[in-house]
Coordinates of C-alpha atoms in Angstrom, one line a residue:
L1 CA 16.8 -15.0 20.0
T2 CA 14.2 -14.4 22.8
F3 CA 14.3 -15.0 26.6
N4 CA 10.9 -16.7 28.0
C5 CA 9.7 -16.6 31.2
I6 CA 8.1 -20.2 31.7
A7 CA 6.7 -19.1 35.4
F8 CA 4.2 -16.5 33.8
A9 CA 2.6 -19.4 31.9
E10 CA 2.8 -22.0 34.8
C11 CA 0.3 -19.4 36.6
F12 CA -2.5 -20.0 33.9
F13 CA -1.8 -22.9 31.9
N14 CA -1.2 -26.9 32.3
W15 CA 2.0 -27.2 30.5
S16 CA 1.9 -31.1 30.7
T17 CA -0.7 -30.7 27.8
V18 CA -0.2 -27.4 26.4
Q19 CA 3.4 -26.0 25.6
P20 CA 4.8 -23.7 22.8
S21 CA 6.8 -25.5 20.2
H22 CA 10.1 -24.1 19.1
T23 CA 11.2 -26.7 16.4
G24 CA 9.2 -28.9 14.1
K25 CA 5.5 -29.8 13.8
F26 CA 3.0 -31.4 16.1
V27 CA 1.0 -34.1 14.4
C28 CA -2.2 -35.6 15.3
D29 CA -2.2 -39.3 15.8
V30 CA -5.6 -39.7 14.7
C31 CA -6.0 -37.8 11.4
G32 CA -2.7 -36.6 10.8
K33 CA -3.1 -32.8 10.7
K34 CA -0.1 -30.8 11.7
Y35 CA 0.3 -27.9 14.1
T36 CA 3.2 -25.6 14.6
Y37 CA 2.7 -25.3 18.5
K38 CA 1.4 -28.0 20.7
R39 CA -1.4 -25.9 22.0
G40 CA -2.8 -26.0 18.5
L41 CA -2.7 -29.8 18.4
H42 CA -4.4 -29.7 21.9
Q43 CA -7.1 -27.6 20.6
H44 CA -7.8 -29.7 17.7
K45 CA -8.0 -32.9 19.6
K46 CA -10.2 -31.2 22.2
H47 CA -12.7 -29.5 19.9
E48 CA -12.4 -30.9 16.4
C49 CA -10.8 -34.4 15.7
G50 CA -13.5 -37.0 15.2
Q51 CA -16.3 -34.6 16.0
E52 CA -19.3 -33.6 13.8
P53 CA -19.1 -29.8 13.3
K54 CA -21.8 -28.0 15.8
Y55 CA -21.8 -24.6 14.5
Q56 CA -24.4 -23.8 11.7
C57 CA -24.3 -21.1 9.5
P58 CA -27.7 -19.2 9.5
H59 CA -27.3 -18.3 6.0
C60 CA -26.3 -21.6 4.2
P61 CA -25.7 -25.2 4.9
H62 CA -22.1 -24.7 5.9
R63 CA -21.0 -25.9 9.4
T64 CA -17.9 -25.6 11.5
K65 CA -16.3 -27.1 14.3
Q66 CA -15.3 -23.8 15.8
K67 CA -17.2 -20.7 16.5
S68 CA -14.3 -18.5 15.2
S69 CA -14.2 -20.4 11.9
L70 CA -18.0 -19.8 11.5
K71 CA -17.5 -16.0 12.1
T72 CA -14.8 -16.1 9.8
H73 CA -17.1 -17.9 7.1
I74 CA -19.8 -15.4 7.6
F75 CA -17.7 -12.4 7.3
I76 CA -16.3 -13.8 3.8
K77 CA -19.4 -15.5 2.4
H78 CA -22.3 -13.5 3.6
S79 CA -21.2 -9.7 4.0
C80 CA -24.3 -9.1 1.7
F81 CA -26.4 -9.7 4.8
I82 CA -25.6 -6.6 6.7
N83 CA -28.2 -3.8 6.6
W84 CA -26.5 -1.5 4.4
S85 CA -29.2 1.0 4.3
A86 CA -28.3 2.0 7.8
V87 CA -24.7 2.7 6.8
Q88 CA -23.9 6.1 5.3
Q89 CA -21.0 7.7 3.7
N90 CA -19.5 11.2 4.7
H91 CA -18.4 13.7 2.1
A92 CA -14.9 12.3 2.2
G93 CA -16.3 8.7 1.4
M94 CA -15.9 7.0 4.6
F95 CA -18.4 4.6 5.9
I96 CA -19.9 5.7 9.3
C97 CA -21.6 3.5 12.0
D98 CA -24.9 4.6 12.8
V99 CA -24.7 3.4 16.2
C100 CA -21.2 5.0 17.5
G101 CA -20.2 7.3 14.6
K102 CA -16.9 5.2 13.8
E103 CA -15.6 5.9 10.4
Y104 CA -14.0 3.3 8.2
K105 CA -12.5 3.5 4.7
Y106 CA -13.7 0.3 3.4
K107 CA -17.1 -1.5 3.6
N108 CA -15.6 -4.8 5.2
G109 CA -14.0 -2.6 8.0
I110 CA -17.6 -1.4 9.3
Y111 CA -18.9 -4.8 8.5
R112 CA -16.3 -6.3 11.0
H113 CA -17.2 -3.6 13.3
K114 CA -20.8 -3.8 13.5
K115 CA -20.5 -7.5 13.7
F116 CA -17.9 -8.1 16.3
E117 CA -17.2 -4.8 18.1
C118 CA -19.7 -2.3 18.2
G119 CA -21.7 -2.1 21.6
Q120 CA -19.5 -4.9 23.1
E121 CA -17.1 -4.9 25.9
P122 CA -13.5 -5.4 25.1
K123 CA -12.4 -8.8 25.9
Y124 CA -8.9 -8.8 25.3
Q125 CA -6.8 -7.6 28.4
C126 CA -3.2 -6.4 28.2
P127 CA -0.9 -8.4 30.5
Q128 CA 1.1 -5.3 31.3
C129 CA -1.3 -2.5 31.9
P130 CA -5.1 -1.8 32.3
Y131 CA -5.6 -1.3 28.6
R132 CA -8.3 -3.7 26.8
A133 CA -9.0 -4.3 23.4
K134 CA -12.1 -5.8 21.4
Q135 CA -9.8 -7.5 18.9
K136 CA -6.7 -9.7 19.4
S137 CA -5.0 -7.6 16.5
S138 CA -5.4 -4.5 18.4
L139 CA -4.1 -5.9 21.4
K140 CA -1.0 -7.1 19.7
T141 CA -0.7 -3.6 18.2
H142 CA -0.9 -2.1 21.4
I143 CA 1.8 -4.2 23.0
S144 CA 4.3 -3.8 20.0
I145 CA 3.9 0.1 20.6
K146 CA 3.6 0.6 24.2
H147 CA 5.6 -2.4 25.5
S148 CA 8.2 -3.0 22.8
D149 CA 10.9 -4.2 25.3
S150 CA 8.7 -7.5 25.9
I151 CA 6.3 -9.5 23.7
T152 CA 3.7 -11.7 24.9
N153 CA 1.9 -14.3 22.9
G154 CA -0.6 -15.4 25.5
Y155 CA 1.3 -18.3 27.0
Y156 CA 4.5 -16.9 28.1
I157 CA 6.4 -13.6 28.0
Q158 CA 9.4 -13.1 25.9
Y159 CA 12.0 -10.6 26.2
K160 CA 14.5 -9.4 23.5
Y161 CA 17.3 -8.8 25.9
K162 CA 18.5 -10.9 28.7
R163 CA 18.4 -7.9 31.2
G164 CA 14.4 -7.6 30.4
L165 CA 14.0 -11.2 31.7
Y166 CA 16.3 -10.6 34.6
Q167 CA 14.2 -7.7 35.7
H168 CA 10.8 -9.3 35.3
K169 CA 12.1 -12.2 37.3
K170 CA 13.6 -10.1 40.0
D171 CA 10.8 -7.2 40.2
E172 CA 7.6 -8.6 38.8
C173 CA 7.0 -12.3 38.3
G174 CA 4.8 -13.7 41.1
Q175 CA 4.7 -10.6 43.0
A176 CA 1.9 -8.0 43.6
P177 CA 2.3 -4.7 41.8
K178 CA 3.8 -2.4 44.4
Y179 CA 3.5 1.2 42.6
Q180 CA 0.2 2.6 43.2
C181 CA -1.1 5.2 40.7
P182 CA -2.0 8.2 42.6
Q183 CA -5.0 9.0 40.2
C184 CA -6.7 5.6 39.7
P185 CA -6.6 2.1 41.1
Y186 CA -4.0 1.0 38.7
R187 CA -0.7 -0.7 40.3
A188 CA 2.6 -1.4 38.5
S189 CA 5.3 -3.8 39.4
Q190 CA 8.1 -1.3 38.1
K191 CA 8.5 2.6 38.6
G192 CA 8.9 2.8 34.8
T193 CA 5.6 1.1 33.9
L194 CA 3.8 3.5 36.4
K195 CA 5.2 6.5 34.7
T196 CA 4.1 4.9 31.3
H197 CA 0.5 4.4 32.6
M198 CA 0.5 8.1 33.8
A199 CA 1.7 9.6 30.7
V200 CA -0.6 7.6 28.5
R201 CA -4.0 7.7 30.8
H202 CA -3.6 10.9 32.9
Q203 CA -1.5 13.2 30.6

């Protein structure tokens, strides 16, 4: 059981067309494709259903309807196109990025890094602190470790305990953060969040 703050979502999304589903499946009335969440069906009808695939693979005739699907295809089918001569292994057998020096145990790890991360700005913003991640999975890991009392799925905030939702609606939701970090521009809605920020960022 989780407690959801809908007001958080309404600030950013049109809930008349996009709303998470808690039971059952959402079915496309055109092609019959099923989705667990209404946002999935909304995305499908907006970008996929009845449309020709517009993203062309540069290595084969395969085409996809979404850019993310093309990236997945290239990663799975064409990892051989990476320039492995520029990738060195250290004495421990780790693969080292020739640009930033980051180490990976497996080739597919450094391939994903060079393809999607290295030299790019982090684009996934934590909704509760200044942290930004280059991959959505990294943001989820960060939230589960640093903000374990609340879980976000990008559309609304869930709380494990009713007191968490009560505190959020009382002190945070819709209000400007009032606790200023003395060492950087960061501001927090709760004193405890500011303490966590200072311990993580300015220890």
